[in-house]
PDB file of C-alpha atoms in Angstrom:
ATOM      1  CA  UNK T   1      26.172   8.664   1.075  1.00  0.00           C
ATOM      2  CA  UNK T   2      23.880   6.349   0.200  1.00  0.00           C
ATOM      3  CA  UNK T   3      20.253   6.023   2.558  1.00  0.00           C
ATOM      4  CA  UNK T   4      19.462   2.620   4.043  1.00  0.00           C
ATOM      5  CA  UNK T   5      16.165   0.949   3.900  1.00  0.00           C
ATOM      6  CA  UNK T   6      13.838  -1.821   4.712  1.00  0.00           C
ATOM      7  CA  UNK T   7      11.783  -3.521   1.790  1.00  0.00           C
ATOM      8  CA  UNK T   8      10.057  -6.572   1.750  1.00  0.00           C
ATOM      9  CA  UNK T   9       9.570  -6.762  -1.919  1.00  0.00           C
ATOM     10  CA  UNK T  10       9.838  -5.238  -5.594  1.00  0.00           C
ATOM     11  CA  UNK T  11       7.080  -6.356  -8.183  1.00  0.00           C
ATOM     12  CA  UNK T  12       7.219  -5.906 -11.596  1.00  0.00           C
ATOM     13  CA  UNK T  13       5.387  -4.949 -14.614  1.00  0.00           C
ATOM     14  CA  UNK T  14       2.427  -3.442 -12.366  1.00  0.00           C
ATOM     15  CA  UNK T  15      -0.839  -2.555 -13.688  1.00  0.00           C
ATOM     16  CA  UNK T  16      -2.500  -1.552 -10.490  1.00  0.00           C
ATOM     17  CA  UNK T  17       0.115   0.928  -8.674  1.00  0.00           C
ATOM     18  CA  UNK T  18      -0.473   4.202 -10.682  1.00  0.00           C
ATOM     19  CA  UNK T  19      -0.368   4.791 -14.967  1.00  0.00           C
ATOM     20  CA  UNK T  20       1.098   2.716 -16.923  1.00  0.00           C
ATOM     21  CA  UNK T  21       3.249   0.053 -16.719  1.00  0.00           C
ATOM     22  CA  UNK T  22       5.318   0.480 -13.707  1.00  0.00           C
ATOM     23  CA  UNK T  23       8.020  -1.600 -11.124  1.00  0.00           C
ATOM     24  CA  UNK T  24       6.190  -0.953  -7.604  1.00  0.00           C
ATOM     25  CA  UNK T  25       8.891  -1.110  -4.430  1.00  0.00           C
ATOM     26  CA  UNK T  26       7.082  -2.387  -1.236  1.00  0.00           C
ATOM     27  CA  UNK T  27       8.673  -0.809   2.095  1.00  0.00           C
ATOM     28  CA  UNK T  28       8.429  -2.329   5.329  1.00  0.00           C
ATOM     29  CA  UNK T  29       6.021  -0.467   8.299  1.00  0.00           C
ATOM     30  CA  UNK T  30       2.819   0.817   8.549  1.00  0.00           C
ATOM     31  CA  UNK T  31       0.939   2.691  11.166  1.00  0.00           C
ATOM     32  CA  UNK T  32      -2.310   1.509  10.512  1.00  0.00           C
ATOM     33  CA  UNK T  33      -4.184  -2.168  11.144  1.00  0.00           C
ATOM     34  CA  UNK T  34      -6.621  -2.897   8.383  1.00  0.00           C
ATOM     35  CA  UNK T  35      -8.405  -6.186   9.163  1.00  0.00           C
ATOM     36  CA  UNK T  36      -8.340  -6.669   5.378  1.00  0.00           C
ATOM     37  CA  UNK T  37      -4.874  -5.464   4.837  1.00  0.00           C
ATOM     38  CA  UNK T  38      -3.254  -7.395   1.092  1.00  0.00           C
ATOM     39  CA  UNK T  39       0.060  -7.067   2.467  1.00  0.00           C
ATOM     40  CA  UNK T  40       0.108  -8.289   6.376  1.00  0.00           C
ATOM     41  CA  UNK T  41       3.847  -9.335   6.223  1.00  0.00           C
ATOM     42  CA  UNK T  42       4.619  -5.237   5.320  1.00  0.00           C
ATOM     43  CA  UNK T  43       3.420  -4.203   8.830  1.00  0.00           C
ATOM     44  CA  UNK T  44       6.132  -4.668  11.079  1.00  0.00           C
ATOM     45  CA  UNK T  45       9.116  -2.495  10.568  1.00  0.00           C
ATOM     46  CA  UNK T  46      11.096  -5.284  11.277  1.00  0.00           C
ATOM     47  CA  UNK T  47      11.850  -8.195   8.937  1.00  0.00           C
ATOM     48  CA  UNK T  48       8.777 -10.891   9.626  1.00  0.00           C
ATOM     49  CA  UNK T  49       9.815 -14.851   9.772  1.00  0.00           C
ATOM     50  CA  UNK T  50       7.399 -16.836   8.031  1.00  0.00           C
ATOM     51  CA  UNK T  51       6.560 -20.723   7.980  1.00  0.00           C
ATOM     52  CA  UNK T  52       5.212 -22.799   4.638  1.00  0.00           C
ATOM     53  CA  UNK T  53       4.179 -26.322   6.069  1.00  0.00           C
ATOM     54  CA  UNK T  54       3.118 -27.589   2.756  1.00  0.00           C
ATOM     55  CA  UNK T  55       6.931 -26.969   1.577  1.00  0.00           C
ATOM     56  CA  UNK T  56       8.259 -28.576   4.673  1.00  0.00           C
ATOM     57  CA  UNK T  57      10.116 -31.933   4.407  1.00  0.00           C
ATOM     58  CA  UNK T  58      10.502 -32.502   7.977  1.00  0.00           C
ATOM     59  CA  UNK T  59      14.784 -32.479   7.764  1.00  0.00           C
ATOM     60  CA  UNK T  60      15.173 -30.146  10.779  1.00  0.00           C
ATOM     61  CA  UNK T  61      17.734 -28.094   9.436  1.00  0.00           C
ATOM     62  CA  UNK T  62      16.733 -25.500  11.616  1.00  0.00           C
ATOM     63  CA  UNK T  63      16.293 -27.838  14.392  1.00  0.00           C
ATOM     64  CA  UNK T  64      17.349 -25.541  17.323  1.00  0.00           C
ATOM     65  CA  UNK T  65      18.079 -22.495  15.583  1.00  0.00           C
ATOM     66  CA  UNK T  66      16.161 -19.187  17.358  1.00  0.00           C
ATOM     67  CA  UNK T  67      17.567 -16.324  14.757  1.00  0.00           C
ATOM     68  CA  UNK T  68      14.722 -16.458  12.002  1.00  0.00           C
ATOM     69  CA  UNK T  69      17.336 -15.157   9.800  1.00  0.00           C
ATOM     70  CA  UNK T  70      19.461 -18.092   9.623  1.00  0.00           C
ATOM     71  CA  UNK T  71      16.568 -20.347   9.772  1.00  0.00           C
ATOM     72  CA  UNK T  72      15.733 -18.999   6.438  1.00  0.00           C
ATOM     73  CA  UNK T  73      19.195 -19.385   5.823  1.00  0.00           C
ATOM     74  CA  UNK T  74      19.680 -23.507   6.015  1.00  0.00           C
ATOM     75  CA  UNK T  75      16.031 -24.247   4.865  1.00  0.00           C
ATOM     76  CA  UNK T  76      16.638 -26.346   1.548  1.00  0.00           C
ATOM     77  CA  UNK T  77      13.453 -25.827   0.325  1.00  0.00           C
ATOM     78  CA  UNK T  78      12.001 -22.678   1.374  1.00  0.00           C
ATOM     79  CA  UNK T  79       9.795 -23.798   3.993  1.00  0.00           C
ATOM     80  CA  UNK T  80      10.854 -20.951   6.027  1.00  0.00           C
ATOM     81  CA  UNK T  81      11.570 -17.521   4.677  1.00  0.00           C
ATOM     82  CA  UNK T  82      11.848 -13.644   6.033  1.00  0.00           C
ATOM     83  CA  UNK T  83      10.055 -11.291   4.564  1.00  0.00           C
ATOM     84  CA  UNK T  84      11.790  -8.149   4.452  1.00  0.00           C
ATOM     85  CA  UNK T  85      15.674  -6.968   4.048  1.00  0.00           C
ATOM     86  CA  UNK T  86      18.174  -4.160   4.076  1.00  0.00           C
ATOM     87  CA  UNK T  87      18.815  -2.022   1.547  1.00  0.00           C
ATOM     88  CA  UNK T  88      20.523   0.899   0.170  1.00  0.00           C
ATOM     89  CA  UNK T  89      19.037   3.494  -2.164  1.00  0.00           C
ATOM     90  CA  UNK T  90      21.600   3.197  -4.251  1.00  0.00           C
ATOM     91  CA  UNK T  91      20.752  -0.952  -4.763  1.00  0.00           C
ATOM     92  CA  UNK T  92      17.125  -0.582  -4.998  1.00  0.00           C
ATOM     93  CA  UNK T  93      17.339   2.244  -7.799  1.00  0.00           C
ATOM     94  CA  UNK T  94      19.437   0.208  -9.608  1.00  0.00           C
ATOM     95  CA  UNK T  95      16.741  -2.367  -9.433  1.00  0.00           C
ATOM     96  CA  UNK T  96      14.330  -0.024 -10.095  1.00  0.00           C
ATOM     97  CA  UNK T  97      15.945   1.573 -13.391  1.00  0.00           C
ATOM     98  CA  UNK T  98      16.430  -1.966 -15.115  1.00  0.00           C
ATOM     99  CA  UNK T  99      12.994  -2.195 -16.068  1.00  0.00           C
ATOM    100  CA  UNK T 100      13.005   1.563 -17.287  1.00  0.00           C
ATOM    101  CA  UNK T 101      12.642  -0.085 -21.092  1.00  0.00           C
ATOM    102  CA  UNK T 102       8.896  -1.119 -19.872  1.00  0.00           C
ATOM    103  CA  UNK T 103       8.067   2.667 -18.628  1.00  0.00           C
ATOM    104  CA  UNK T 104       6.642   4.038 -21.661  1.00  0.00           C
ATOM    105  CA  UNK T 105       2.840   5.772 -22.173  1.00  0.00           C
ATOM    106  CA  UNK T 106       3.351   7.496 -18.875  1.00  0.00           C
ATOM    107  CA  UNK T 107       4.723   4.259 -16.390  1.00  0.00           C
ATOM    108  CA  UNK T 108       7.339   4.882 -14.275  1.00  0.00           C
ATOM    109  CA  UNK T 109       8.240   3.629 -10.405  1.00  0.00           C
ATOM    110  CA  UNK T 110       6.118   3.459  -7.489  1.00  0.00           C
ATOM    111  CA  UNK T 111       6.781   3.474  -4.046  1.00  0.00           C
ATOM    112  CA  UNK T 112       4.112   1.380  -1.630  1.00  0.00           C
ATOM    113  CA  UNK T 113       4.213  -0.559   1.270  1.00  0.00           C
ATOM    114  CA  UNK T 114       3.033  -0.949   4.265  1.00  0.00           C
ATOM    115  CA  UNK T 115       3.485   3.129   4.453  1.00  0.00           C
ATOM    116  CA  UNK T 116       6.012   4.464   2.100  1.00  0.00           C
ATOM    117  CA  UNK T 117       6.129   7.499   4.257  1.00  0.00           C
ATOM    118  CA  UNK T 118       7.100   5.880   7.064  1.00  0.00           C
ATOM    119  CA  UNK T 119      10.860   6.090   5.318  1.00  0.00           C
ATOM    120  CA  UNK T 120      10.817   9.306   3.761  1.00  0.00           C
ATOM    121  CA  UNK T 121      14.577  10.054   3.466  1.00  0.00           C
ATOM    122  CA  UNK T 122      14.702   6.767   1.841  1.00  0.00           C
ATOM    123  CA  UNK T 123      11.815   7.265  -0.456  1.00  0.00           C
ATOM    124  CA  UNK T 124      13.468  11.106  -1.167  1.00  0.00           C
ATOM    125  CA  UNK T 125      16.788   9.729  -1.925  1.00  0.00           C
ATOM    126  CA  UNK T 126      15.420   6.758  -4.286  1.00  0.00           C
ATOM    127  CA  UNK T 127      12.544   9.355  -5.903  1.00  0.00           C
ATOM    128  CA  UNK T 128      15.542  11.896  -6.402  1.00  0.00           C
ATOM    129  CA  UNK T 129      17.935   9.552  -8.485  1.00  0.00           C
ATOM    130  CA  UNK T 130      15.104   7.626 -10.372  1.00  0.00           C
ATOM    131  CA  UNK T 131      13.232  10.946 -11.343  1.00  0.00           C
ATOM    132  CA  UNK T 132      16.413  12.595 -12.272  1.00  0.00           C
ATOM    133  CA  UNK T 133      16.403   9.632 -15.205  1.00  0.00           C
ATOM    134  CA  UNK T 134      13.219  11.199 -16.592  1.00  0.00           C
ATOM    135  CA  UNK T 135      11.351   8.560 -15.066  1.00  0.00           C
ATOM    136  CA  UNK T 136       8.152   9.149 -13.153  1.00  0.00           C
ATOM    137  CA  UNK T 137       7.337   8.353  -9.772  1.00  0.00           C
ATOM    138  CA  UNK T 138       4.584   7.696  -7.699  1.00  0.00           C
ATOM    139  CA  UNK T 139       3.941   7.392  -4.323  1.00  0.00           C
ATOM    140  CA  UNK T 140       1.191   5.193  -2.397  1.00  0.00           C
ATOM    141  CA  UNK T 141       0.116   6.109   0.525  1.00  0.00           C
ATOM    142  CA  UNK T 142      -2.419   5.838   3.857  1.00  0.00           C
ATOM    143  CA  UNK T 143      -2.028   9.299   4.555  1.00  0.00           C
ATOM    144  CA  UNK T 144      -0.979   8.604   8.441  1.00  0.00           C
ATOM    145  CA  UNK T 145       2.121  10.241   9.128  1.00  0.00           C
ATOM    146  CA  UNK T 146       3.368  13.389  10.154  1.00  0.00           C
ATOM    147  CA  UNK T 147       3.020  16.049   7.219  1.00  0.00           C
ATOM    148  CA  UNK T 148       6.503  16.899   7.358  1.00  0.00           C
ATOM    149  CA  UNK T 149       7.133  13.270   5.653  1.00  0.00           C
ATOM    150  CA  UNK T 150       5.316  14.404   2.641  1.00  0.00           C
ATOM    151  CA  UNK T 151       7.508  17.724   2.335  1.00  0.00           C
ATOM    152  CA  UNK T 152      10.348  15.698   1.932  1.00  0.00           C
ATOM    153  CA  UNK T 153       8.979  13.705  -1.063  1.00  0.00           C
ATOM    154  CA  UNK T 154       6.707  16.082  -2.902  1.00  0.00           C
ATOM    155  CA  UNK T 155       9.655  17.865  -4.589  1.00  0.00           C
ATOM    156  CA  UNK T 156      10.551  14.220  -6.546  1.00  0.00           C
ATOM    157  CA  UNK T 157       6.844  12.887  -6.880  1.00  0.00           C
ATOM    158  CA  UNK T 158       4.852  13.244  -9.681  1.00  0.00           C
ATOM    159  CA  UNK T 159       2.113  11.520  -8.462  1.00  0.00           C
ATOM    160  CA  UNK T 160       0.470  10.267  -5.008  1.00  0.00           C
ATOM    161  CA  UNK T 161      -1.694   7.698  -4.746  1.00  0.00           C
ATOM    162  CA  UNK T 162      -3.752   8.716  -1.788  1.00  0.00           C
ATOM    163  CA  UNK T 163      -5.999   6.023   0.312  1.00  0.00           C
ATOM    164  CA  UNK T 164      -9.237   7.761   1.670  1.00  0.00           C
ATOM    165  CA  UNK T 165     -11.118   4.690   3.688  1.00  0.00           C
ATOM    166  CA  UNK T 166     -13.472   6.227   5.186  1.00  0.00           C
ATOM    167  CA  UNK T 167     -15.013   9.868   6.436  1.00  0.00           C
ATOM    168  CA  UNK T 168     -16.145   8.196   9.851  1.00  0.00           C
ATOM    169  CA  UNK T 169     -13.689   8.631  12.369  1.00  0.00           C
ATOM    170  CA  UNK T 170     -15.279   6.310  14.728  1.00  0.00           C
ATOM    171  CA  UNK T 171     -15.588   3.811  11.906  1.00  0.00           C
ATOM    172  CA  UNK T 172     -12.345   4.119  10.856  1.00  0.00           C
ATOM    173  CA  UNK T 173     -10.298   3.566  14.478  1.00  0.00           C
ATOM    174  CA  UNK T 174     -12.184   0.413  14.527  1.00  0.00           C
ATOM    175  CA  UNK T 175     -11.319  -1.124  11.295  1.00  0.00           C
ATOM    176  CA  UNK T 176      -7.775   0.476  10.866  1.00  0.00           C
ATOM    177  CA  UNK T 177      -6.917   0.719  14.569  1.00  0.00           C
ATOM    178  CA  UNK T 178      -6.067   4.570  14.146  1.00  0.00           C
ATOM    179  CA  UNK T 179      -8.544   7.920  13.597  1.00  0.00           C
ATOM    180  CA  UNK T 180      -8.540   9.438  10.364  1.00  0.00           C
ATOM    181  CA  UNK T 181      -8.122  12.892  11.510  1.00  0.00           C
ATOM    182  CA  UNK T 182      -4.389  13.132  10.554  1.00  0.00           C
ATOM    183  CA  UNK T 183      -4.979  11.377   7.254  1.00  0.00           C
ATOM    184  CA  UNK T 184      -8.034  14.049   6.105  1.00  0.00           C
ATOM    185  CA  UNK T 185      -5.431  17.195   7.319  1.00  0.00           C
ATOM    186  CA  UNK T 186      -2.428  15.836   5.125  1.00  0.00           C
ATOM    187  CA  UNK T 187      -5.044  15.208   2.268  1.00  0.00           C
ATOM    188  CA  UNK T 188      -6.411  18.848   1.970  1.00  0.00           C
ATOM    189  CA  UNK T 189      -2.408  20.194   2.627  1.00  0.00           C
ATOM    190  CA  UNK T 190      -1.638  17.503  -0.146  1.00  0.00           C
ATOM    191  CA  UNK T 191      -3.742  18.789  -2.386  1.00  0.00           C
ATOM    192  CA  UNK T 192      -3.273  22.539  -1.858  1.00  0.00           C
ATOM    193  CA  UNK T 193       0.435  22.007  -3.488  1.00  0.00           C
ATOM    194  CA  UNK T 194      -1.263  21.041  -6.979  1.00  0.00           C
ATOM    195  CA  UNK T 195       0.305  17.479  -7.000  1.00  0.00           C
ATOM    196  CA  UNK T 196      -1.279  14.911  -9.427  1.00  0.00           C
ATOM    197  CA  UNK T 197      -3.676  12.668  -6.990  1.00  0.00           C
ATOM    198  CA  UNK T 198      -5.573   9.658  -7.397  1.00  0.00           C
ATOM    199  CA  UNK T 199      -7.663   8.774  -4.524  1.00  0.00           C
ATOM    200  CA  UNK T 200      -8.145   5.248  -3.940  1.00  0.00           C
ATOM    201  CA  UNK T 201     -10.651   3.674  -1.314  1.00  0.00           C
ATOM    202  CA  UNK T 202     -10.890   0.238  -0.784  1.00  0.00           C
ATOM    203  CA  UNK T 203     -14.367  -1.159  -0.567  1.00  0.00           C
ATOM    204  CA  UNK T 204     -14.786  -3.504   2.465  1.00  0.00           C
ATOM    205  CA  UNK T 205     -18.279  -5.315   3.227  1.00  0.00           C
ATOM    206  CA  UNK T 206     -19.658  -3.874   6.281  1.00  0.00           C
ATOM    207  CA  UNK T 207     -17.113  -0.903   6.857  1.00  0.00           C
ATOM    208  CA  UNK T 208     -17.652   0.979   3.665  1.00  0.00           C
ATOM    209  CA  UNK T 209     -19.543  -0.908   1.255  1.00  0.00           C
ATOM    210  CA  UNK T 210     -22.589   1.664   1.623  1.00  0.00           C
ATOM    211  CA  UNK T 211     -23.488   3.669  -1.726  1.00  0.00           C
ATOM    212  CA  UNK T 212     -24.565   6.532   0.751  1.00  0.00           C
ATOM    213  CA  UNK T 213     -21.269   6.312   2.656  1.00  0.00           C
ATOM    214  CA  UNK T 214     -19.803   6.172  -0.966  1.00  0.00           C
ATOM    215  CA  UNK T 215     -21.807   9.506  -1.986  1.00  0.00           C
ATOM    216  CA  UNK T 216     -20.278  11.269   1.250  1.00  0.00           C
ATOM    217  CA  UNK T 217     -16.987  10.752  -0.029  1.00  0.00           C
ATOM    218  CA  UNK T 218     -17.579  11.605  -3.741  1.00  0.00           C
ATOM    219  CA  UNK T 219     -19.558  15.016  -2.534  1.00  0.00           C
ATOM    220  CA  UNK T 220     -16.141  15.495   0.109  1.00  0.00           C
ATOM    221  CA  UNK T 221     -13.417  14.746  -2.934  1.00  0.00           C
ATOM    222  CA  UNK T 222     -16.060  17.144  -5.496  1.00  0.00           C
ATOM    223  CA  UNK T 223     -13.909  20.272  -3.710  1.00  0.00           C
ATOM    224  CA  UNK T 224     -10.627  19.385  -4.560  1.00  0.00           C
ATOM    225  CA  UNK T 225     -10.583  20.287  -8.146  1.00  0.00           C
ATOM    226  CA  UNK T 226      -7.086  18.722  -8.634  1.00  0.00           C
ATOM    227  CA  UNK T 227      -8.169  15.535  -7.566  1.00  0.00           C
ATOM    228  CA  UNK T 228      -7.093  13.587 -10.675  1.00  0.00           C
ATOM    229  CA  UNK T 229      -8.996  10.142 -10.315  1.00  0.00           C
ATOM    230  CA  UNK T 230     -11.167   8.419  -7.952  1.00  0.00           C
ATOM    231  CA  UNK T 231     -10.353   4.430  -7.505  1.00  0.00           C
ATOM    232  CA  UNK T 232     -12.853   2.245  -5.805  1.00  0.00           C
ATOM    233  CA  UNK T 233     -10.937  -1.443  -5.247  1.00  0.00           C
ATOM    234  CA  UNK T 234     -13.414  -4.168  -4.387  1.00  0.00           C
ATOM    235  CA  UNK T 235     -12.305  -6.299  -1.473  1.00  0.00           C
ATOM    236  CA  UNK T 236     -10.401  -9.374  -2.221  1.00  0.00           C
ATOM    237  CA  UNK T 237      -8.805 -12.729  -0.529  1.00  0.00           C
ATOM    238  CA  UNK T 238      -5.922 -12.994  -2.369  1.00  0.00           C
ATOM    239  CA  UNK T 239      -3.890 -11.787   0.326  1.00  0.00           C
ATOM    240  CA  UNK T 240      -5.368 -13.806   3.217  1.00  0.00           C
ATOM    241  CA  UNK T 241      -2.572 -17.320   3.021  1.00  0.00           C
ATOM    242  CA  UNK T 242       0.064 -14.645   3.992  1.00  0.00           C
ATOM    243  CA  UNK T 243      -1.833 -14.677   7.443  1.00  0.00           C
ATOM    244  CA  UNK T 244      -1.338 -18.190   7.577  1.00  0.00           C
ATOM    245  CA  UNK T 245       2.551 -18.322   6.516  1.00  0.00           C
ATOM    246  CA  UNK T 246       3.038 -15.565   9.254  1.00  0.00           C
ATOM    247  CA  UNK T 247       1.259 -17.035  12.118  1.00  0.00           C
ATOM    248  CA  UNK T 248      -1.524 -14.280  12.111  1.00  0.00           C
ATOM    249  CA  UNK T 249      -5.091 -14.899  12.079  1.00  0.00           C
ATOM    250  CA  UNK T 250      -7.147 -13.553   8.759  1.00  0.00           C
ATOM    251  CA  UNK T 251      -9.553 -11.794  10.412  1.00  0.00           C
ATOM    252  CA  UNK T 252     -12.288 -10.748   7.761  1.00  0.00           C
ATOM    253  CA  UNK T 253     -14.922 -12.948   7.134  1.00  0.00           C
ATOM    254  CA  UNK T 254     -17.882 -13.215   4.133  1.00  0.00           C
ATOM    255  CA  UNK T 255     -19.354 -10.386   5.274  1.00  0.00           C
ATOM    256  CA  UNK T 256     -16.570  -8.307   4.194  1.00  0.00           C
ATOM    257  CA  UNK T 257     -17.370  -9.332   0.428  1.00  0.00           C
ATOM    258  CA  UNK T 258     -18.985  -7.465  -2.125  1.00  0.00           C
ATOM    259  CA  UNK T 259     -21.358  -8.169  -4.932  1.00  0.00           C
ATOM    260  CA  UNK T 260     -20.220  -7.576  -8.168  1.00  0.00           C
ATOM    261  CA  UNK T 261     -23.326  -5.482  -8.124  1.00  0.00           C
ATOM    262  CA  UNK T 262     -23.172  -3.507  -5.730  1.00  0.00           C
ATOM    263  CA  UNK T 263     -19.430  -2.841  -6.445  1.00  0.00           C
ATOM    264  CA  UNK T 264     -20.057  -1.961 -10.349  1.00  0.00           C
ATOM    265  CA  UNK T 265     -23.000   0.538  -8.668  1.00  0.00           C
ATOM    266  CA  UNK T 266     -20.469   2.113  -6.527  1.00  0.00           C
ATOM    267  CA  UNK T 267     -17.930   2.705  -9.445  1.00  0.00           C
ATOM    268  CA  UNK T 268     -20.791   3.779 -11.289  1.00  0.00           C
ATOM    269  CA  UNK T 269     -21.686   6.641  -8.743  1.00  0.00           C
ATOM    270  CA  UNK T 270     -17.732   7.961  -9.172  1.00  0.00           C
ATOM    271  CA  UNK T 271     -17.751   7.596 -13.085  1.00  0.00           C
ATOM    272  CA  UNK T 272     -21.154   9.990 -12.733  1.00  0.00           C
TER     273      UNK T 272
END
C-alpha cells in the first residue's frame, strides 16, 4: 500500500542538492526557525495559502471564499496559490524516475524540505522504489529529529546531506529557535554507520560568519574521517519575496550578508 505525503514542490535538473545532476523533492515541515530560511513556505506541515498582489486583477473570484484551497481553485490568474499537496509514494516516484535519463556521472534523487525526516516512512518508501532502479539517493537534512527517523532511511540512502549551523548551542536556539544538542548526537550516530556525508553550513552574517567560529567547526568535523565533503553556502536573498507572498515578515537584514571576501576566506580555510 502505497505511503501518503505532503510536498510542496519537485525541482529539476539540480546542481546544488548533492552530485550530479539530480531531481530534488521538497517535503512539507520542519522543526527548526531559521531567520534566513530559502524555503519559508516548507515550514508548516500543513499546506500554506499564499497571495501575489502584482498578479491580482481585482475580479473577486474568491470574494467570500474562507477555504484557501478553493481560493486557489477559482483564481484565473494565479494571484492566489497553496503551496503544498498530497501525495502518494507511488505518484511522486513516478515523477521522480522520469528524469532518470539526466542521472548520469553519479546524479540521482534527493529528498529536502523543510525536514525530510520529518516523513520518514514516506521518504523510506519513495528511497526504497527509486534506489531499487539503480538510482541514487540522497537525503538533506537539519539533523533535528528523533534518531529513530534516520534508521528508517539509512538502509535506502546513499548519501546525507547533513546541515551543521553552528557548535554554539546558545547561538543556535536563537537563530533556529531550537538547541543543537539533538542535531550534534544524530551527527556522530550518523556517521558511525559509514554513510557517505557532506556537511553543509550555511554562512549567515552575524550568527556564523566568524573564520574562528568557522575553524571550530572544521577542527570538530577533522574526527569524523568519513566525512566526505564540507559545504560552506554564503547567505543569499533569493528566497526572501516568498515572505511577502505568505504574509510573513523577512526577518534578516544587511547585516546578515557576507563579503565575497570573507566568504572565499572561509571556503578557503575548509579547502586547507
Amino acid at each position: 500500500m502505497a505511503v501518503v505525503g505532503n510536498i510542496f514542490n519537485v525541482q529539476r535538473c539540480s546542481l546544488h542538492d548533492g552530485p550530479g545532476i539530480r531531481t530534488t523533492a521538497f517535503l512539507k515541515g520542519c522543526p527548526l526557525r531559521c531567520i534566513w530560511c530559502q524555503n519559508p513556505e516548507g515550514i508548516s506541515p500543513d499546506p500554506t495559502p499564499a497571495f501575489d498582489e502584482k498578479k491580482c486583477i481585482g475580479c473577486k473570484s474568491c470574494s467570500g471564499i474562507t477555504d484557501p484551497a478553493k481560493a486557489a481553485e477559482v483564481c484565473p490568474t494565479g494571484a492566489r496559490s497553496l503551496f503544498g499537496r498530497a501525495c502518494s509514494s507511488d505518484e511522486l516516484v513516478k515523477e521522480l524516475v522520469a528524469d532518470a535519463d539526466f542521472y548520469a556521472d553519479g546524479g540521482g534523487v534527493t529528498f529536502s524540505g523543510g525536514e525530510a525526516l520529518l516523513q520518514p516512512d514516506f521518504v523510506a518508501e519513495c528511497a526504497s522504489a527509486v534506489k531499487s532502479m539503480g538510482i541514487s539517493v540522497a537525503v538533506d537534512t537539519c539533523g533535528c529529529v528523533p534518531y529513530k527517523a534516520f534508521e528508517k532511511v539509512i538502509p535506502c540512502t546513499d548519501i546525507f546531506l547533513y546541515d551543521i549551523k553552528s557548535l554554539n548551542d546558545e547561538k543556535h536556539r536563537l537563530f533556529t529557535g531550537r538547541s543543537n544538542k539533538t542535531i550534534i548526537e544524530n551527527f556522530e550516530k550518523l556517521v558511525k554507520t559509514g554513510k557517505r556525508i557532506w556537511v553543509r553550513i550555511p554562512v549567515v552574517g552575524g550568527f556564523n560568519a566568524d573564520p574562528d567560529e568557522m575553524l571550530g567547526i572544521k577542527n570538530y568535523l577533522e574526527n569524523f574521517g568519513s566525512v566526505e565533503k564540507i559545504e560552506p553556502l554564503r547567505y543569499h536573498e533569493l528566497g526572501s519575496y516568498k515572505y511577502r507572498l505568505i504574509g510573513r515578515p523577512y526577518l534578516p537584514d544587511d547585516s546578515a550578508k557576507v563579503s565575497k571576501e570573507l566568504f572565499e576566506q572561509i571556503k578557503q580555510l575548509f579547502e586547507k
